[in-house]
Amino acid sequence: MGEFELIRHYFAAASCAQGGEGVALGIGDDCALLSVPAGEQLAISTDTLVAGVHFPAVCDPFLLGQRSLAVAASDLAAMGATPIGFTLALTLPEVRADWLQAYARGLNQMAENCQLSLIGGDTTRGPLSLTMTVFGRVPGGQALTRSGARAGDLLCVGGELGNAAGALPLVLGERVAEAAQADPLLAHYWSPQPQLALGQALRGKATAALDISDGLLADCGHIAKASQVALQVELERLPLSAALLAFFGRAGAQQAALAGGDDYVLAFTLPEAELAPLLTAGWPIHVVGRVSAGSGVRLLDGSGQDITPHTRGYQHFKETP
Amino acid sequence: MGEFELIRHYFAAASCAQGGEGVALGIGDDCALLSVPAGEQLAISTDTLVAGVHFPAVCDPFLLGQRSLAVAASDLAAMGATPIGFTLALTLPEVRADWLQAYARGLNQMAENCQLSLIGGDTTRGPLSLTMTVFGRVPGGQALTRSGARAGDLLCVGGELGNAAGALPLVLGERVAEAAQADPLLAHYWSPQPQLALGQALRGKATAALDISDGLLADCGHIAKASQVALQVELERLPLSAALLAFFGRAGAQQAALAGGDDYVLAFTLPEAELAPLLTAGWPIHVVGRVSAGSGVRLLDGSGQDITPHTRGYQHFKETP
């Protein structure tokens, strides 16, 4: 079975040979072709997940299918982009029909959930890894970047933090927990829900945005640097789930929210006047701090004391000597 | 050093934070943003190269840098697309400054050669592999696909065939040869020249096109199938280099041209009337056969006898039972 046949056979439900919205030509030629409406820009992001680094080498391929696409699609949410499609570069040690079927089922479910069509890809033999490149469209000049935060803006997040980091000891088999506690955490790790609708709702309102992948403090550092402002995070305002609090206690849950990875929840800055209409419209927005003049990220306790730790988010490579 | 810093530091020459033509936002945010002129479409292709599968695990990183981008850019040539940019997903077992510097030099040289800007990427730790996603633009409806070949068209290629396949025994250290013989073959393997200008010149003229990556016969099979026609390849018309003939003899050189991989030369079908003006303009076009009604690919000897072998091109995965 050739490359294209392999992809087509197992990924038929997510693929779109001709004609998903914006997809002029899908899988099967040298390139896919996308049509971008006049006045819109194309948003593009690439993410690689490597077995043993970003997910356990032995894991449920259905869940991996969901997670691998969700992680990439979350970058479209962070830009306020409307999803179009994605390419999948799949490197596999061997072709196992049961593995591919289950992986494709998970991928297809997330693709449908995110309204993304599979438009192309490559399959190669080698150590298991997955590279997704996702495509979305956004009206010209309206993409949410990291660089527009202004002193006085509120610092907000789009949901509870730390659940995926909290799931990690369960994923790695280091701890066990009852289903009532474990399941909500594991769901956040394996099936993060890219906040695509929220990202689009924030167009023209949020001044800066990103998706939290390396922990709130480290990712706030990216906004602070790109926008040349300072961000204050208030410890007592972090939205923490009941499951995370029960599993880790308050201090552990706060640590997971601040420095854990894999949240894939949006963090964004918002002029104060924009908040009320968004809350009224039902968006799950939590104010966790504020933007001020200066630089860097500071963590404040309930009394406004600076308790900034030196913890940094997850980095794939540490600084070389 | 974080992901973006790593990419920026070593790939600065190829990257383009703001403003290469069509690049509205480059490396450093959640997504890159491309602007596509009204009436044009975006062409996209993804290719993965895995150490030990697509290139020797121990090889010159400068040459690998050239080859990894050229292989991907060749798909833009095959669609007749004008290059814009590319993303690089780089998985590395360790961060070695000398390796990254040399790889980036090779990559940057090919990027400049192809007029492609690095617009984003991901760096991860793991077994060495490279996934490139390339972007180009093409006037709406003018992309060269595989599906338009018509009975009566000429079957053409854009240059000598088999040189890269001929280099493989040298690359793998299975044979040695004098520099005069080895160097031209090795150059085709390590630094294939994507035929971007030829692809653009063929817009509105060629009826079908692709880049030869799996050997002429296998790739002609893709055109035949997509266009629902038959292709005849004439053995005596294959353009073969002096170096390949000297190294392999005529029969071996023909075999390399027909069933070897990695040529990254365009194969295309052309109405007979289109040929002369293109030759007059100086394009390196060789007629190697013809399109007729029917299906499949047939190889004909000098007297018109059918000598089709059952050889197939390189396939990363064979059919599962």
XYZ file of C-alpha atoms in Angstrom:
642
model
C 0.000 0.000 0.000
C 1.456 3.359 -1.018
C 1.741 6.424 1.156
C -1.382 8.093 -0.115
C -3.388 4.890 -0.017
C -2.261 4.329 3.563
C -3.289 7.821 4.609
C -6.514 7.718 2.638
C -7.511 4.294 3.869
C -7.164 4.984 7.566
C -7.883 8.686 7.656
C -10.751 8.829 5.188
C -13.171 10.397 7.654
C -10.900 13.397 8.290
C -9.647 13.777 4.740
C -11.224 15.861 2.131
C -10.024 15.149 -1.406
C -12.035 18.006 -2.867
C -13.994 20.709 -1.338
C -14.074 21.271 2.437
C -14.519 25.007 2.915
C -11.330 26.682 1.721
C -9.808 23.388 0.501
C -9.482 23.590 -3.304
C -7.432 20.392 -3.611
C -6.848 17.845 -0.854
C -4.780 14.677 -0.481
C -3.257 12.942 -3.487
C -1.307 15.489 -5.546
C 2.123 17.033 -4.997
C 0.574 19.848 -2.969
C -2.766 20.633 -1.426
C -4.359 23.907 -2.522
C -6.141 26.288 -0.178
C -8.274 29.244 -1.200
C -8.104 32.154 1.218
C -10.951 34.696 0.920
C -9.823 38.163 -0.174
C -8.870 40.295 2.808
C -8.097 37.301 5.026
C -4.729 35.909 6.074
C -3.651 32.323 6.541
C -2.514 31.275 10.037
C -0.055 28.357 10.176
C 1.478 26.394 13.039
C 3.612 23.235 13.255
C 3.911 20.910 16.274
C 5.833 17.682 16.717
C 5.058 15.034 19.319
C 7.746 12.391 19.904
C 7.093 9.068 21.673
C 8.833 8.946 25.037
C 9.199 12.740 25.113
C 5.737 14.218 24.619
C 3.680 11.114 25.312
C 4.397 7.647 26.727
C 5.796 5.272 24.096
C 3.066 2.797 25.060
C -0.285 4.557 25.111
C -3.798 4.331 23.747
C -3.575 5.304 20.054
C -7.160 6.627 20.089
C -6.271 9.107 22.830
C -2.994 9.972 21.090
C -4.939 10.745 17.914
C -7.118 13.210 19.793
C -4.277 14.813 21.685
C -1.879 15.184 18.758
C -4.334 17.255 16.724
C -5.716 19.207 19.687
C -2.251 20.440 20.662
C -1.690 21.860 17.169
C -5.226 23.243 16.760
C -4.815 25.145 20.028
C -2.333 27.445 18.248
C -5.090 28.426 15.808
C -7.318 29.231 18.783
C -4.555 31.428 20.203
C -4.493 33.508 17.004
C -8.280 33.798 16.778
C -8.206 31.842 13.510
C -11.082 29.949 11.929
C -9.882 26.370 11.277
C -9.439 25.120 7.689
C -7.269 22.020 7.612
C -4.116 20.191 8.628
C -1.339 18.011 7.293
C -0.110 14.936 9.162
C 3.470 13.664 8.937
C 3.347 10.278 10.611
C 6.524 8.328 11.342
C 5.815 4.756 12.424
C 8.105 1.875 13.372
C 5.704 -0.557 11.691
C 2.310 -0.623 10.023
C -0.171 -2.155 12.444
C -3.744 -1.983 11.233
C -5.250 -1.978 14.735
C -2.978 0.864 15.892
C -3.649 2.957 12.791
C -7.389 2.383 12.981
C -7.561 3.471 16.606
C -5.226 6.442 16.034
C -7.288 7.544 13.036
C -10.528 7.264 15.021
C -9.158 9.588 17.686
C -7.729 11.966 15.096
C -10.935 12.025 13.089
C -13.031 12.736 16.156
C -10.856 15.737 17.090
C -10.753 16.884 13.437
C -14.550 16.909 13.326
C -14.720 18.606 16.695
C -12.333 21.340 15.455
C -13.753 21.553 11.906
C -10.346 20.721 10.409
C -9.952 18.703 7.186
C -6.924 16.500 6.582
C -5.440 18.010 3.404
C -2.143 16.164 3.020
C 0.693 14.379 4.700
C 3.573 12.005 4.585
C 4.042 8.570 6.110
C 7.522 7.311 6.831
C 9.107 4.435 8.674
C 11.068 5.272 11.807
C 10.731 5.902 15.543
C 7.136 6.930 16.393
C 6.567 10.657 16.012
C 3.848 12.929 14.681
C 4.138 16.358 13.121
C 0.938 18.298 12.545
C 0.774 21.529 10.573
C -2.550 23.327 11.007
C -4.116 26.038 8.860
C -6.749 28.614 9.665
C -7.934 31.934 8.310
C -8.323 35.260 10.014
C -9.481 38.673 8.734
C -6.444 40.743 7.755
C -4.891 42.504 10.735
C -7.235 40.871 13.294
C -5.059 37.944 14.361
C -4.408 37.792 18.108
C -0.659 38.085 18.560
C 1.467 38.159 21.696
C 2.632 41.699 21.222
C -0.316 44.055 21.878
C -0.791 43.930 25.664
C -1.025 47.416 27.235
C -0.595 48.669 30.773
C -3.982 48.627 32.509
C -5.310 45.589 30.625
C -6.654 42.644 32.583
C -4.810 39.325 32.396
C -7.333 36.543 31.781
C -7.469 32.802 31.139
C -10.147 30.787 29.363
C -10.620 27.993 31.890
C -9.234 25.953 34.774
C -5.475 25.539 34.879
C -3.190 22.692 35.893
C -5.493 19.750 35.147
C -3.260 18.255 32.430
C -0.121 18.682 34.528
C -2.064 17.116 37.380
C -2.810 14.112 35.172
C 0.855 13.479 34.386
C 1.612 11.238 37.409
C -1.417 9.162 36.372
C -0.351 9.042 32.711
C 3.143 7.931 33.725
C 1.792 5.353 36.180
C 3.512 7.056 39.136
C 0.276 7.478 41.065
C -3.186 5.971 41.036
C -6.502 7.579 41.904
C -10.171 6.699 41.896
C -11.960 7.255 38.623
C -13.967 10.189 39.989
C -10.721 12.046 40.670
C -8.577 10.679 37.833
C -10.994 10.880 34.911
C -11.456 14.674 34.694
C -7.693 15.191 34.920
C -6.904 12.507 32.330
C -9.518 13.978 29.985
C -7.669 17.307 30.046
C -4.372 15.576 29.236
C -5.575 13.279 26.452
C -8.378 15.339 24.943
C -7.592 19.005 25.443
C -10.345 21.118 23.884
C -8.769 23.843 21.726
C -10.599 27.091 22.545
C -11.273 27.941 18.924
C -14.638 29.643 19.470
C -13.260 31.724 22.335
C -10.263 32.768 20.213
C -12.578 33.968 17.458
C -14.774 35.792 19.987
C -11.694 37.644 21.263
C -10.811 39.104 17.831
C -10.830 42.881 18.021
C -11.146 42.689 21.830
C -8.095 40.941 23.345
C -4.865 42.918 22.951
C -2.603 39.824 23.190
C -3.185 36.087 23.408
C -1.525 32.686 23.408
C -2.364 29.157 24.460
C -0.787 27.926 27.688
C 1.458 24.991 26.873
C 4.455 25.515 29.167
C 2.665 26.741 32.325
C 1.002 30.075 33.066
C 4.089 31.894 34.361
C 6.378 30.906 31.476
C 3.736 31.676 28.871
C 2.903 35.028 30.477
C 6.620 35.713 30.100
C 6.198 35.388 26.314
C 3.420 38.013 26.306
C 5.398 40.317 28.603
C 8.450 40.099 26.375
C 6.634 40.458 23.046
C 4.460 43.325 24.333
C 7.222 44.985 26.389
C 5.050 45.170 29.484
C 4.980 43.609 32.956
C 2.344 41.058 34.000
C 1.160 40.434 37.546
C -0.418 37.065 38.294
C -2.508 36.862 41.483
C -2.129 33.465 43.126
C -5.552 33.514 44.790
C -7.344 34.092 41.485
C -6.109 30.966 39.691
C -9.099 28.842 38.610
C -8.461 25.349 39.971
C -10.671 22.308 39.494
C -12.138 20.316 42.371
C -10.400 17.201 41.025
C -6.992 18.902 40.985
C -7.461 20.299 44.507
C -8.556 16.900 45.826
C -5.611 15.119 44.198
C -2.808 17.606 45.006
C -4.022 19.923 47.774
C -4.074 23.695 47.288
C -0.306 24.296 47.114
C 0.261 21.426 44.672
C -2.673 22.493 42.521
C -1.356 26.069 42.398
C 2.068 24.767 41.390
C 0.504 22.681 38.588
C -1.404 25.755 37.373
C 1.615 28.052 37.462
C 4.370 25.828 36.120
C 2.756 22.685 34.722
C 2.428 22.274 31.012
C -0.141 21.059 28.506
C -3.093 23.200 29.579
C -3.983 24.407 26.059
C -6.214 27.024 27.651
C -6.027 30.573 26.267
C -4.283 33.311 28.242
C -4.992 36.837 27.023
C -4.981 40.481 27.932
C -8.177 42.478 27.718
C -9.054 46.149 28.215
C -11.282 46.273 31.287
C -14.289 47.566 29.320
C -14.316 44.431 27.142
C -14.781 42.015 30.043
C -18.421 42.440 31.038
C -19.960 41.853 27.572
C -17.874 38.684 27.150
C -18.935 37.354 30.556
C -22.547 38.199 29.772
C -22.233 36.257 26.524
C -21.253 33.254 28.614
C -17.551 32.911 27.825
C -15.639 31.080 30.595
C -13.216 33.899 31.359
C -11.285 34.186 34.627
C -9.328 37.322 35.490
C -6.016 36.217 37.025
C -4.006 39.432 37.047
C -3.180 42.662 35.332
C -0.780 44.324 32.902
C 1.433 47.223 33.952
C 4.376 49.165 32.603
C 7.715 47.433 33.024
C 8.929 43.978 32.145
C 8.708 40.377 33.308
C 6.109 38.398 35.234
C 5.456 38.699 38.959
C 3.402 36.385 41.134
C 1.496 38.110 43.951
C -0.084 36.466 47.005
C -3.447 37.448 48.493
C -1.951 40.475 50.244
C -0.151 41.715 47.122
C 3.276 40.441 48.260
C 5.682 39.457 45.457
C 6.258 35.690 45.764
C 7.624 35.068 42.251
C 9.333 31.674 42.107
C 12.260 30.973 39.869
C 10.471 28.028 38.344
C 10.304 28.098 34.563
C 8.014 26.222 32.227
C 8.892 23.117 30.332
C 11.668 23.570 27.794
C 12.557 20.826 25.324
C 16.180 21.875 25.315
C 18.061 23.536 28.111
C 20.601 26.209 27.371
C 23.797 24.799 25.940
C 27.006 25.709 27.782
C 17.739 28.436 25.278
C 14.049 28.082 24.386
C 12.586 26.656 21.215
C 12.187 29.930 19.421
C 15.576 31.196 20.499
C 17.166 27.970 19.270
C 15.480 28.234 15.900
C 16.123 31.962 15.612
C 19.739 31.709 16.648
C 20.812 29.085 14.166
C 18.391 29.756 11.349
C 18.448 33.536 11.381
C 19.536 33.827 7.771
C 16.551 31.864 6.481
C 14.018 33.279 8.899
C 11.984 36.309 8.356
C 10.299 37.681 11.491
C 8.390 40.310 9.523
C 7.963 40.922 5.938
C 9.357 38.530 3.316
C 6.961 38.791 0.374
C 3.663 37.239 1.457
C 4.871 36.712 5.047
C 2.790 38.971 7.312
C 4.114 37.449 10.549
C 7.062 35.077 10.863
C 8.647 33.092 13.675
C 7.849 33.811 17.313
C 4.079 33.826 17.785
C 1.588 30.963 18.057
C 1.113 30.952 14.290
C 2.788 32.499 11.283
C 0.544 34.613 9.048
C 0.670 34.538 5.259
C -1.033 36.978 2.920
C -2.166 35.415 -0.332
C -2.901 37.884 -3.160
C -6.562 37.954 -4.240
C -7.199 35.398 -6.991
C -4.266 33.196 -5.962
C -4.287 29.901 -4.084
C -1.875 28.584 -1.500
C 0.027 25.380 -2.353
C 1.152 23.278 0.623
C 3.268 20.137 0.923
C 4.757 18.198 3.862
C 7.792 15.878 3.742
C 9.535 13.966 6.500
C 13.111 12.707 6.323
C 14.141 10.145 8.961
C 17.771 9.308 9.797
C 18.631 5.782 8.673
C 15.637 5.657 6.325
C 15.882 8.678 4.020
C 19.513 9.596 4.682
C 22.450 7.960 6.455
C 22.357 8.490 10.235
C 25.932 9.773 10.002
C 26.181 12.373 7.252
C 27.360 15.906 6.574
C 24.785 18.205 8.236
C 25.445 20.966 5.674
C 24.444 18.635 2.840
C 21.481 17.339 4.830
C 20.327 20.931 5.291
C 20.339 21.468 1.542
C 18.700 18.176 0.704
C 15.945 18.317 3.321
C 14.569 21.605 2.015
C 15.129 20.812 -1.670
C 13.055 17.631 -1.435
C 10.103 19.576 -0.029
C 10.493 22.577 -2.351
C 10.381 20.233 -5.334
C 6.678 19.644 -4.621
C 6.062 23.377 -5.106
C 7.873 23.148 -8.460
C 5.626 20.258 -9.438
C 2.518 22.417 -8.870
C 3.931 25.432 -10.711
C 3.856 27.408 -7.454
C 5.865 30.511 -6.616
C 7.704 29.852 -3.324
C 6.776 31.805 -0.178
C 8.058 30.054 2.921
C 8.452 26.905 4.971
C 8.188 25.567 8.507
C 10.805 23.240 9.985
C 10.008 20.626 12.624
C 13.395 19.434 13.800
C 13.743 16.454 16.139
C 17.263 16.087 17.516
C 18.821 13.581 19.914
C 20.987 16.360 21.392
C 21.806 20.023 20.825
C 25.242 20.225 19.239
C 26.195 23.721 18.164
C 28.519 22.558 15.370
C 25.893 20.229 13.889
C 23.155 22.894 14.052
C 25.401 25.562 12.557
C 26.348 23.375 9.611
C 22.788 22.144 9.089
C 21.499 25.728 9.194
C 24.140 26.865 6.677
C 23.005 24.207 4.202
C 19.356 24.946 4.852
C 19.842 28.692 4.512
C 21.697 28.287 1.240
C 18.887 26.208 -0.251
C 16.273 28.591 1.201
C 17.942 31.519 -0.527
C 18.318 29.531 -3.720
C 14.594 28.686 -3.670
C 13.438 32.101 -2.345
C 11.783 30.464 0.657
C 11.608 32.173 4.075
C 11.566 30.157 7.295
C 8.267 31.220 8.887
C 7.958 28.882 11.868
C 8.773 25.548 13.351
C 9.175 23.317 16.320
C 12.245 21.771 17.920
C 11.929 18.607 19.941
C 14.211 16.039 21.476
C 14.150 12.572 19.971
C 15.591 10.408 17.197
C 16.866 12.619 14.353
C 14.155 13.500 11.858
C 13.087 16.544 9.879
C 9.636 17.532 8.700
C 9.377 20.427 6.281
C 6.101 22.018 5.256
C 6.480 24.336 2.257
C 4.159 27.079 1.021
C 3.807 28.661 -2.377
C 1.222 30.627 -4.301
C -0.317 29.980 -7.679
C -2.939 31.879 -9.693
C -6.371 30.338 -9.049
C -7.018 27.326 -11.270
C -3.501 27.317 -12.791
C -1.815 24.819 -10.469
C -0.240 21.870 -12.288
C -1.973 18.758 -10.987
C -1.549 15.106 -11.905
C -4.972 14.726 -13.379
C -5.077 16.644 -16.689
C -2.999 14.504 -19.104
C -4.796 13.850 -22.409
C -4.277 11.252 -25.136
C -1.876 12.693 -27.723
C 0.152 14.750 -25.232
C 3.904 14.327 -25.103
C 5.472 12.885 -21.943
C 8.450 15.029 -20.936
C 11.032 15.361 -18.179
C 12.967 18.436 -17.078
C 16.478 16.981 -16.963
C 18.717 13.944 -16.674
C 17.348 11.013 -14.714
C 18.923 8.478 -12.395
C 21.822 10.539 -11.081
C 20.673 10.564 -7.454
C 19.879 6.846 -7.502
C 23.296 6.347 -9.079
C 24.869 8.185 -6.142
C 23.274 5.917 -3.556
C 26.038 3.240 -3.519
C 28.506 6.097 -2.973
C 26.390 7.676 -0.217
C 26.089 4.319 1.546
C 29.806 3.596 1.132
C 29.124 0.447 -0.899
C 31.192 1.662 -3.849
C 33.895 4.220 -4.484
C 34.630 6.231 -7.603
C 37.001 8.949 -8.741
C 35.868 12.478 -7.993
C 35.198 13.250 -11.671
C 32.626 10.463 -11.768
C 31.358 10.624 -8.179
C 30.930 14.375 -7.698
C 28.183 15.061 -10.271
C 26.191 12.096 -8.993
C 26.627 13.055 -5.332
C 25.631 16.641 -6.122
C 22.288 15.385 -7.462
C 21.708 13.333 -4.314
C 22.676 15.943 -1.724
C 21.721 19.153 -3.509
C 18.831 18.441 -5.834
C 17.775 21.648 -7.585
C 13.995 22.022 -7.353
C 12.762 23.044 -10.810
C 10.740 25.983 -9.523
C 11.251 28.240 -12.548
C 10.395 25.429 -14.963
C 7.238 24.627 -12.989
C 6.110 28.247 -13.212
C 6.923 28.344 -16.947
C 4.706 25.273 -17.466
C 1.580 26.931 -15.980
C -1.146 27.038 -18.565
C 0.907 24.761 -20.844
C 1.534 21.380 -19.166
C -1.611 19.309 -18.725
C -0.226 17.278 -15.794
C 2.976 17.362 -13.755
C 4.766 15.927 -10.736
C 8.302 15.694 -9.437
C 10.013 12.337 -9.804
C 10.803 10.998 -6.346
C 10.103 7.273 -6.651
C 11.480 6.611 -10.161
C 10.081 7.574 -13.569
C 7.908 4.485 -14.085
C 6.258 4.586 -10.655
C 5.669 8.324 -10.852
C 4.264 8.089 -14.388
C 1.871 5.572 -12.866
C 0.543 8.345 -10.606
C -0.160 10.586 -13.618
C -1.734 7.723 -15.576
C -4.028 6.850 -12.690
C -5.005 10.426 -11.787
C -5.569 11.387 -15.463
C -7.162 8.056 -16.458
C -4.836 7.661 -19.442
C -1.998 5.348 -20.519
C 1.630 6.529 -20.688
C 4.309 5.062 -22.943
C 7.938 5.578 -21.913
C 10.558 5.058 -24.639
C 13.711 3.517 -23.212
C 16.021 5.007 -25.839
C 14.874 8.559 -25.092
C 15.803 8.637 -21.419
C 18.269 11.499 -20.781
C 21.259 9.915 -18.995
C 24.354 11.741 -17.754
C 27.873 10.845 -18.851
C 28.788 10.250 -15.194
C 25.914 7.808 -14.688
C 26.721 5.941 -17.910
C 30.407 5.721 -16.985
C 29.626 4.463 -13.485
C 26.850 1.964 -14.277
C 26.960 1.198 -17.997
C 23.893 1.723 -20.188
C 21.635 -0.971 -18.704
C 22.395 0.058 -15.116
C 21.932 3.743 -15.935
C 18.563 3.018 -17.571
C 17.496 1.030 -14.527
C 18.488 3.937 -12.235
C 16.484 6.337 -14.419
C 13.394 4.124 -14.554
C 13.155 2.783 -11.031
C 15.636 4.751 -8.905
C 14.349 7.414 -6.570
C 15.262 10.911 -5.489
C 15.527 12.583 -8.911
C 13.365 15.602 -8.031
C 13.179 16.379 -11.745
C 9.774 17.341 -13.149
C 7.828 14.871 -15.304
C 4.925 16.399 -17.207
C 2.597 15.994 -20.134
C 2.448 18.646 -22.826
C 0.309 19.195 -25.920
C 2.693 18.856 -28.893
C 2.190 22.483 -29.972
C 3.534 23.760 -26.641
C 6.930 22.072 -26.991
C 8.760 24.199 -29.560
C 8.291 27.587 -27.833
C 9.505 26.131 -24.539
C 12.601 24.627 -26.187
C 13.259 27.905 -27.997
C 13.060 29.700 -24.641
C 15.864 27.420 -23.466
C 14.029 25.138 -20.999
C 15.836 21.782 -20.544
C 12.957 19.607 -21.720
C 13.379 16.033 -22.928
C 10.529 14.147 -24.587
C 10.541 10.599 -23.217
C 7.229 9.242 -24.402
C 3.586 9.888 -25.086
C 0.087 9.783 -23.622
C -2.622 7.579 -25.107
C -6.076 6.359 -24.212
C -6.098 3.453 -21.786
C -4.475 2.928 -18.430
C -1.115 2.156 -16.844
C 2.477 2.739 -17.902
C 4.294 0.801 -20.623
C 8.006 0.804 -21.352
C 8.911 0.494 -25.044
C 12.301 -0.417 -26.518
C 13.798 1.212 -29.630
C 11.673 -0.901 -31.947
C 8.440 -0.175 -30.089
C 8.357 -3.548 -28.296
C 6.676 -3.600 -24.873
C 9.380 -4.435 -22.317
C 7.573 -3.202 -19.173
C 9.260 -4.586 -16.041
C 7.366 -5.365 -12.892
C 9.690 -3.180 -10.869
C 7.953 -0.622 -8.728
C 9.329 2.561 -7.239
C 10.401 2.966 -3.668
C 7.571 2.559 -1.167
C 8.049 3.360 2.495
C 5.526 0.735 3.513
C 4.601 -2.380 1.639
C 1.041 -3.613 1.576
C -0.044 -5.199 4.823
C -1.411 -8.758 4.621
